[in-house]
Short mmCIF file of C-alpha atoms in Angstrom, two decimals:
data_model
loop_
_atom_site.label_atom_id
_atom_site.label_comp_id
_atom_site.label_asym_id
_atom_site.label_seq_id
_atom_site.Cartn_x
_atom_site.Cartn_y
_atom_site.Cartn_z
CA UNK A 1 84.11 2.72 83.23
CA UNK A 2 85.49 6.47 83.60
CA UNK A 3 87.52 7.22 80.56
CA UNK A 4 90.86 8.06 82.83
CA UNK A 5 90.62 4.46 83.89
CA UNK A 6 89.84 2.95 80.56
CA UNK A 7 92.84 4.76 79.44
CA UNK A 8 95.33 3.70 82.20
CA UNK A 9 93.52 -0.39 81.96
CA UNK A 10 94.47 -0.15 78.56
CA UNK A 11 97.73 1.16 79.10
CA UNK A 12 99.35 -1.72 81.36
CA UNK A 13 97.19 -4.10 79.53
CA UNK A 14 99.01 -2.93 75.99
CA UNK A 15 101.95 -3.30 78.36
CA UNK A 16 102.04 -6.76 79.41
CA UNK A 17 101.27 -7.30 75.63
CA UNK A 18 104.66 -5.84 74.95
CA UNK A 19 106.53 -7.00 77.74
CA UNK A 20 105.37 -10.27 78.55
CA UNK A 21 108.52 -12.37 77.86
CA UNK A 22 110.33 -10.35 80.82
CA UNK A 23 109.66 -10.12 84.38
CA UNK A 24 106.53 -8.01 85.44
CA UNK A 25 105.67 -7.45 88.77
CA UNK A 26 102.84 -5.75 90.45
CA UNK A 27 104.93 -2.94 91.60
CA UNK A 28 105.99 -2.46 88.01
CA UNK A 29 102.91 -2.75 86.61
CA UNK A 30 100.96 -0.08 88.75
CA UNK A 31 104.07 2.54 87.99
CA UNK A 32 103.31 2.39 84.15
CA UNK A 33 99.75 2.72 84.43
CA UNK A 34 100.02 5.72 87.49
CA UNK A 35 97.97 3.55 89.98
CA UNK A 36 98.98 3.15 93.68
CA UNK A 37 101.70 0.21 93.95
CA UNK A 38 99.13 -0.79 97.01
CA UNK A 39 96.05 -1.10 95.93
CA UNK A 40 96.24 -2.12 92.13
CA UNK A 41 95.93 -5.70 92.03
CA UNK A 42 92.04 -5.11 93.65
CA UNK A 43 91.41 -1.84 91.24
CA UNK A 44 92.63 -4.17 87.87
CA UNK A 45 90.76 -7.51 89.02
CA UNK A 46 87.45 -5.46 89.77
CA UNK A 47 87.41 -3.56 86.13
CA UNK A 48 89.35 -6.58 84.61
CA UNK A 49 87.60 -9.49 85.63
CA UNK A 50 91.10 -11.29 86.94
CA UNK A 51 94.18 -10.56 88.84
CA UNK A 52 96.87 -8.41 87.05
CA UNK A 53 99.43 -11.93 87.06
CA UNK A 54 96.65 -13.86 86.07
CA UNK A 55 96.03 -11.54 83.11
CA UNK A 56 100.06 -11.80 82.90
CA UNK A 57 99.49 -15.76 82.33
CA UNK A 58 96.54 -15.44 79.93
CA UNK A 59 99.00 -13.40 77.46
CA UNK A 60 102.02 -15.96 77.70
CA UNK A 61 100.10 -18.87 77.38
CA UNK A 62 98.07 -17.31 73.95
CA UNK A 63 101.69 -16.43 73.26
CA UNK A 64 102.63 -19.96 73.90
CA UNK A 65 100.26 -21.44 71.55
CA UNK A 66 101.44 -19.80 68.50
CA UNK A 67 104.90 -20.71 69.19
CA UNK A 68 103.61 -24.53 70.01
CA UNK A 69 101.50 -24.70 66.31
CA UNK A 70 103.99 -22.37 63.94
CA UNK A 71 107.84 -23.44 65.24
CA UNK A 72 109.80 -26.43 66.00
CA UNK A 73 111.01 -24.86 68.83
CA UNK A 74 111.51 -26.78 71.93
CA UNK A 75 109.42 -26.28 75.13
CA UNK A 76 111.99 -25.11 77.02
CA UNK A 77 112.65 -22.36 74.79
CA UNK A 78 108.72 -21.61 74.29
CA UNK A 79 109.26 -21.02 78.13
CA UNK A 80 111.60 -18.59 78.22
CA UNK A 81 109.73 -16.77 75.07
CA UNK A 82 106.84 -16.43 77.09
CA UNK A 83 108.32 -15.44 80.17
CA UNK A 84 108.38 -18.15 82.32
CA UNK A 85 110.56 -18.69 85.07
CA UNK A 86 111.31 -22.74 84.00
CA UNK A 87 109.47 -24.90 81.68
CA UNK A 88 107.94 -27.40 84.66
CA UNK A 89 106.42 -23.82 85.47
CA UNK A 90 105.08 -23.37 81.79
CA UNK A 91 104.09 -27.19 82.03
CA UNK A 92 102.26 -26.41 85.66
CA UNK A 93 100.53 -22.83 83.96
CA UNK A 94 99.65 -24.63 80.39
CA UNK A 95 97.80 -27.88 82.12
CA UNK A 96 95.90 -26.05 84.73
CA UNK A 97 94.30 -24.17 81.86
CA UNK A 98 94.28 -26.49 79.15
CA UNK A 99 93.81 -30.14 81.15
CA UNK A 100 97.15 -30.78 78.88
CA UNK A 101 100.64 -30.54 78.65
CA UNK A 102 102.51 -28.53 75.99
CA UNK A 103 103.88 -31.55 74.23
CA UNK A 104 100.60 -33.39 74.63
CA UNK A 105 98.97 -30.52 72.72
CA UNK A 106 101.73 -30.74 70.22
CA UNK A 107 101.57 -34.22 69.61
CA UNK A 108 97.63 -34.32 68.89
CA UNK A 109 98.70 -31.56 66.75
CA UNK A 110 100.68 -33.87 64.91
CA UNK A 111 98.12 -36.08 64.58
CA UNK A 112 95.60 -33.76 62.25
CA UNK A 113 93.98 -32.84 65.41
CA UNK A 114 92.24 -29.17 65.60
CA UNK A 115 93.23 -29.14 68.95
CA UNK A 116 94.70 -25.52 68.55
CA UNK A 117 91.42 -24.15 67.12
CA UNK A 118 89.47 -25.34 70.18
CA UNK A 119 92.49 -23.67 72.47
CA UNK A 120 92.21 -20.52 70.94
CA UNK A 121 88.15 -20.78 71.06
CA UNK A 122 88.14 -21.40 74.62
CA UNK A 123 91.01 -19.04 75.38
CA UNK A 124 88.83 -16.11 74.31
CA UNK A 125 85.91 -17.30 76.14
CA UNK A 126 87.90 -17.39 79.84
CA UNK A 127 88.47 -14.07 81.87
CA UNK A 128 85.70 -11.84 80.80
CA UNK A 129 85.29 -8.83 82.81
CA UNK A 130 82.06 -8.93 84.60
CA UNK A 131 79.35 -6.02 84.31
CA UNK A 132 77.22 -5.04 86.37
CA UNK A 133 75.97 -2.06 85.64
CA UNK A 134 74.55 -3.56 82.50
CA UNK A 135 70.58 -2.47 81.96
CA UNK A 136 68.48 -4.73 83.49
CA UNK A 137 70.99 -6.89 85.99
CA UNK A 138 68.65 -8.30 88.99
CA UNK A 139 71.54 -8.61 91.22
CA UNK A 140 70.46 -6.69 93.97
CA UNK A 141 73.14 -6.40 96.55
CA UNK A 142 75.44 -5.45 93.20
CA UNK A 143 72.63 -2.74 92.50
CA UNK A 144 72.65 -1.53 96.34
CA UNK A 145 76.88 -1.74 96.25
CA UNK A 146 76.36 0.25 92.32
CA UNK A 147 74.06 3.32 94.17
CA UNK A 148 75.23 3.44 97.70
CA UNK A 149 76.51 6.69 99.43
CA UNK A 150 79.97 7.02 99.71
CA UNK A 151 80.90 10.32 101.59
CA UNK A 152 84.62 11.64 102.36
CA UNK A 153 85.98 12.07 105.36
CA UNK A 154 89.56 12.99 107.06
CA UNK A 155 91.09 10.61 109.18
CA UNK A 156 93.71 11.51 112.12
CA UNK A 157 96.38 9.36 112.49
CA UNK A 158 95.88 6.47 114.91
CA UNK A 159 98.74 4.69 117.89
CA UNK A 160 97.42 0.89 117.37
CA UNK A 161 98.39 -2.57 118.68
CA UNK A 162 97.55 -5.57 116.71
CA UNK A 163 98.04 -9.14 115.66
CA UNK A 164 98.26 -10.37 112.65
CA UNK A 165 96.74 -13.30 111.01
CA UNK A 166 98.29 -14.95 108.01
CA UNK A 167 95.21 -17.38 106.41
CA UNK A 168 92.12 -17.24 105.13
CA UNK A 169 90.23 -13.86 105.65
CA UNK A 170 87.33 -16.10 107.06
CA UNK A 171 89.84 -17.28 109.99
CA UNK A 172 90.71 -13.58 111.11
CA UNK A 173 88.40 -14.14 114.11
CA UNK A 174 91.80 -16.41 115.59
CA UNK A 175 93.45 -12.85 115.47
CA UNK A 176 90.38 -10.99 116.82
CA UNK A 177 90.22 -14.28 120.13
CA UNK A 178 93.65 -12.77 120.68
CA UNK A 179 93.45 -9.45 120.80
CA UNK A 180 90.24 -9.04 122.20
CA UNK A 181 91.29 -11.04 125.18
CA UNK A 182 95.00 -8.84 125.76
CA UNK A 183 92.94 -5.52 124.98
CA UNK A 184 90.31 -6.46 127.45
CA UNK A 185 93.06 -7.10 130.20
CA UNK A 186 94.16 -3.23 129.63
CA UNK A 187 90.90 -1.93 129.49
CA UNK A 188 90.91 -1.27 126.09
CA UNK A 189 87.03 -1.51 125.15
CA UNK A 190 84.67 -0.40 122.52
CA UNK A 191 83.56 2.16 124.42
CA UNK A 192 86.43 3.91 124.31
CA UNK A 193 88.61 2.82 121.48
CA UNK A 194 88.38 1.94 117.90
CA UNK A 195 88.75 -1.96 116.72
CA UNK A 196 89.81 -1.73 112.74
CA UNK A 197 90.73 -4.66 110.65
CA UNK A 198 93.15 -3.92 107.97
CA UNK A 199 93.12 -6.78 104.28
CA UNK A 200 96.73 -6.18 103.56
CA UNK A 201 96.19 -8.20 100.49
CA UNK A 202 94.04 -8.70 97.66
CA UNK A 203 92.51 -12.69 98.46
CA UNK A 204 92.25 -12.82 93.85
CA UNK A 205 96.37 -11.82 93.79
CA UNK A 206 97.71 -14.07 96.64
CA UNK A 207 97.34 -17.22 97.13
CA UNK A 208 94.49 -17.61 100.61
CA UNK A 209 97.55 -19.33 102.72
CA UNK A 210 99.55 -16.31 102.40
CA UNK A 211 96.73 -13.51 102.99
CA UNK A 212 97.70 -10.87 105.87
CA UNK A 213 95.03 -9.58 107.65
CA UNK A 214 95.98 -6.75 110.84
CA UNK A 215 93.22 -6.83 113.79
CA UNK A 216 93.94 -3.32 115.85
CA UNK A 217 92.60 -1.46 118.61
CA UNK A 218 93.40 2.29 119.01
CA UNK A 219 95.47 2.92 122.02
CA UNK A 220 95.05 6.27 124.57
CA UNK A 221 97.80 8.86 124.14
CA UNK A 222 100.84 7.32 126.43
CA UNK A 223 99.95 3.78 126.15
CA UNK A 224 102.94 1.63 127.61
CA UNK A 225 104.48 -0.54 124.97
CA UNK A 226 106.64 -2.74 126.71
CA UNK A 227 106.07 -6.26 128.46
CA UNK A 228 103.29 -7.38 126.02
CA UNK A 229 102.78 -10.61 124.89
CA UNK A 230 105.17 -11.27 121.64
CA UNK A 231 101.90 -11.43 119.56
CA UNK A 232 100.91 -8.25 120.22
CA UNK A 233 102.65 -5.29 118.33
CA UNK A 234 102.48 -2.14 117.60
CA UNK A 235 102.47 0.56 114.53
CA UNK A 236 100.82 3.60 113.32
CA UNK A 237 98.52 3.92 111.14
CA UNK A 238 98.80 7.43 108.95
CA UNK A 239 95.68 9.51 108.61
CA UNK A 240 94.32 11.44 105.94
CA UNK A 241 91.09 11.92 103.21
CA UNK A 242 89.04 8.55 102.94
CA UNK A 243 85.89 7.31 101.31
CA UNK A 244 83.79 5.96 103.84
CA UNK A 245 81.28 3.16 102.91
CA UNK A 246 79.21 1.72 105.88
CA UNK A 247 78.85 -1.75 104.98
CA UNK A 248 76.09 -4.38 106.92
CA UNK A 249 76.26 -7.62 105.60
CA UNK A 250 77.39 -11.32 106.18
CA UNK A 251 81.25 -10.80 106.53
CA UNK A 252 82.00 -13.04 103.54
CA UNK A 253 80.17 -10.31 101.75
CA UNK A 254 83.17 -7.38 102.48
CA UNK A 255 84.94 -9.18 99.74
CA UNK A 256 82.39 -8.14 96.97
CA UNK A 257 81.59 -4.43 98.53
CA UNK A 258 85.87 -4.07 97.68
CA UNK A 259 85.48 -4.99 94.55
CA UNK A 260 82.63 -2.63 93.71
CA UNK A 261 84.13 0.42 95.51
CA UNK A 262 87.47 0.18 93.31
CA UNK A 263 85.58 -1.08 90.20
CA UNK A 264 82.59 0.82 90.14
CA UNK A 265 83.00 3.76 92.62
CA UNK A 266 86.46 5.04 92.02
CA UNK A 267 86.34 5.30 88.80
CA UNK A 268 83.94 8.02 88.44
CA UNK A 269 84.66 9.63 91.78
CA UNK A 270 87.51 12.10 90.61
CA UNK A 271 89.57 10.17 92.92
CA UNK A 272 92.72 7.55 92.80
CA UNK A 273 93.35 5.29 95.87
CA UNK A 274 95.99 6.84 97.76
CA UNK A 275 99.32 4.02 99.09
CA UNK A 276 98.04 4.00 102.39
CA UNK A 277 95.51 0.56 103.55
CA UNK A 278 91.76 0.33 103.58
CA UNK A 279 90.57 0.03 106.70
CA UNK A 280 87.64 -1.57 108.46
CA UNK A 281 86.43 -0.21 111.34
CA UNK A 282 84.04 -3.02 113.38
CA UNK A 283 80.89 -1.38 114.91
CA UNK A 284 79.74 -4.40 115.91
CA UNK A 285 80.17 -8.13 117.12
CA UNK A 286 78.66 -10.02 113.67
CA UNK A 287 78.29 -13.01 116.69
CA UNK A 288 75.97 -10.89 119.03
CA UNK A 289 73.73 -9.40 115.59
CA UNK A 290 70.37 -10.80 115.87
CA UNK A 291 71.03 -11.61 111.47
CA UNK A 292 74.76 -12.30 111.88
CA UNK A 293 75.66 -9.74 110.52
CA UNK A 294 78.76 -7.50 110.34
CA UNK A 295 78.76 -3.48 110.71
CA UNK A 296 81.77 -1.99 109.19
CA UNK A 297 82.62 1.39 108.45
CA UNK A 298 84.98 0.95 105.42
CA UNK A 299 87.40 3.75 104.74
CA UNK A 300 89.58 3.34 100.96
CA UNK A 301 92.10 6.22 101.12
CA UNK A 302 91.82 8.68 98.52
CA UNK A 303 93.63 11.53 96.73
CA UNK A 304 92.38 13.90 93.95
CA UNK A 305 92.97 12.57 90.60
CA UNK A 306 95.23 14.67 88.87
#
């Protein structure tokens, strides 16, 4: 990992370390470590290993543990000690993890158990940071992702319509049906305009229900924006310097060629992501490819690192 980066991971993780029994949020978080509020939850999960508020967890809950074995204290105020909203929330957070509820864990505590030794031991095994850029890792898509060409380029700003999906990022062809189908009806084509996706949201930070996902076409200087259907609508997007990656892959693949731009890429670049969105511009129908197979031009904006 670059030694900027190292430094700033270190930084928020320290942090949370200091801070977790109050309210962190994302937006917080980035602004202490000098990362852009928009695209820090993907940069710490793909140097991390997890989300930022799953890291967040992983320090109440070892926090939690110490408070369960060395105090009387009741659950409800080990709860607000660690920073949780409500103790059924600490309850929900403590059994997904440890298959057990805080007093359960207590009580075969009680009992001359070394249940808290075996929570600690598997604490410290969970959420390790993969790597791989390790010497001799056979993974070869992560070795093609590790030494691909990444160039820079400036984008202009773009007049777009769009829909937007709210799902799974493998349903976003629902918003892609409905746009290709208005666009078609005002001969907006391929051959003439630009069809970008835009990930508003990083799929390890929110949950896959609530994942926003923009399918755009460019639009021709003068484009009428009234009478539309109520689906359709209509922003700009801002231009500027971008890293351009040209992915071709399975689309369920885009996922892990994020990850490795922000977590491998960026670091060393001399770059920072910049608060404007990634976006994907299709150069293909992945349906018509005779390997199924999606061609993206993938654009992460950029600014020099200061």
């Amino acid at each position: 990992m670059n030694h900027d980066y190292a430094e700033r991971i270190k930084a928020v993780m320290e942090y949370i370390e200091e801070n977790s029994s109050g309210s962190l949020s994302l937006d917080k978080l980035a602004d202490c470590c000098n990362f852009s509020k928009y695209h820090f939850s993907r940069i710490f999960s793909s140097l991390v290993g997890e989300s930022p508020m799953a890291y967040v967890n992983q320090v109440r809950l070892r926090k939690s543990l110490s408070l369960l074995k060395e105090t009387d204290r009741t659950i409800l105020d080990i709860s607000q000690l660690c920073g949780f909203e409500s103790a059924s929330a600490f309850n929900s957070a403590f059994k997904k993890l440890y298959n057990k509820t805080p007093s359960e864990i207590r009580k075969s505590e009680s009992q001359n158990s070394n249940i808290f030794g075996m929570l600690s031991k598997k604490q410290e095994e969970l959420f390790q940071p993969p790597n791989y850029d390790k010497e001799g890792h056979t993974n070869t898509f992560f070795r093609r992702i590790w030494d691909m060409n990444v160039t820079i380029k400036e984008l202009p700003v773009y007049e777009v319509a769009y829909v937007r999906h709210v799902g799974s990022y493998l349903d976003t062809h629902l918003a892609w049906n409905a746009l290709g189908s208005w666009a078609a009806e005002q001969g907006l084509s391929p051959m003439n305009q630009y069809f970008i996706g835009i990930s508003l949201d990083d799929p390890g930070s929110v949950p896959e229900p609530e994942c926003r996902y923009d399918a755009c076409v460019t639009l021709p200087t003068g484009f009428p924006k009234t009478g539309h259907p109520e689906e359709i609508q209509f922003k700009e997007l801002a231009g500027g310097e971008c890293a351009l990656y040209p992915f071709y892959d399975t689309i369920d693949k885009l996922a892990i060629a994020y990850q490795s731009l922000f977590g491998q890429w960026l670091p060393g670049s001399g770059y920072d992501a910049d608060d404007r969105p990634c976006l994907e511009f299709c150069m293909n129908n992945p349906a018509e490819d005779k390997e199924g197979k999606a061609k993206v031009d993938l654009y992460i904006p950029i600014r020099k690192r200061a």
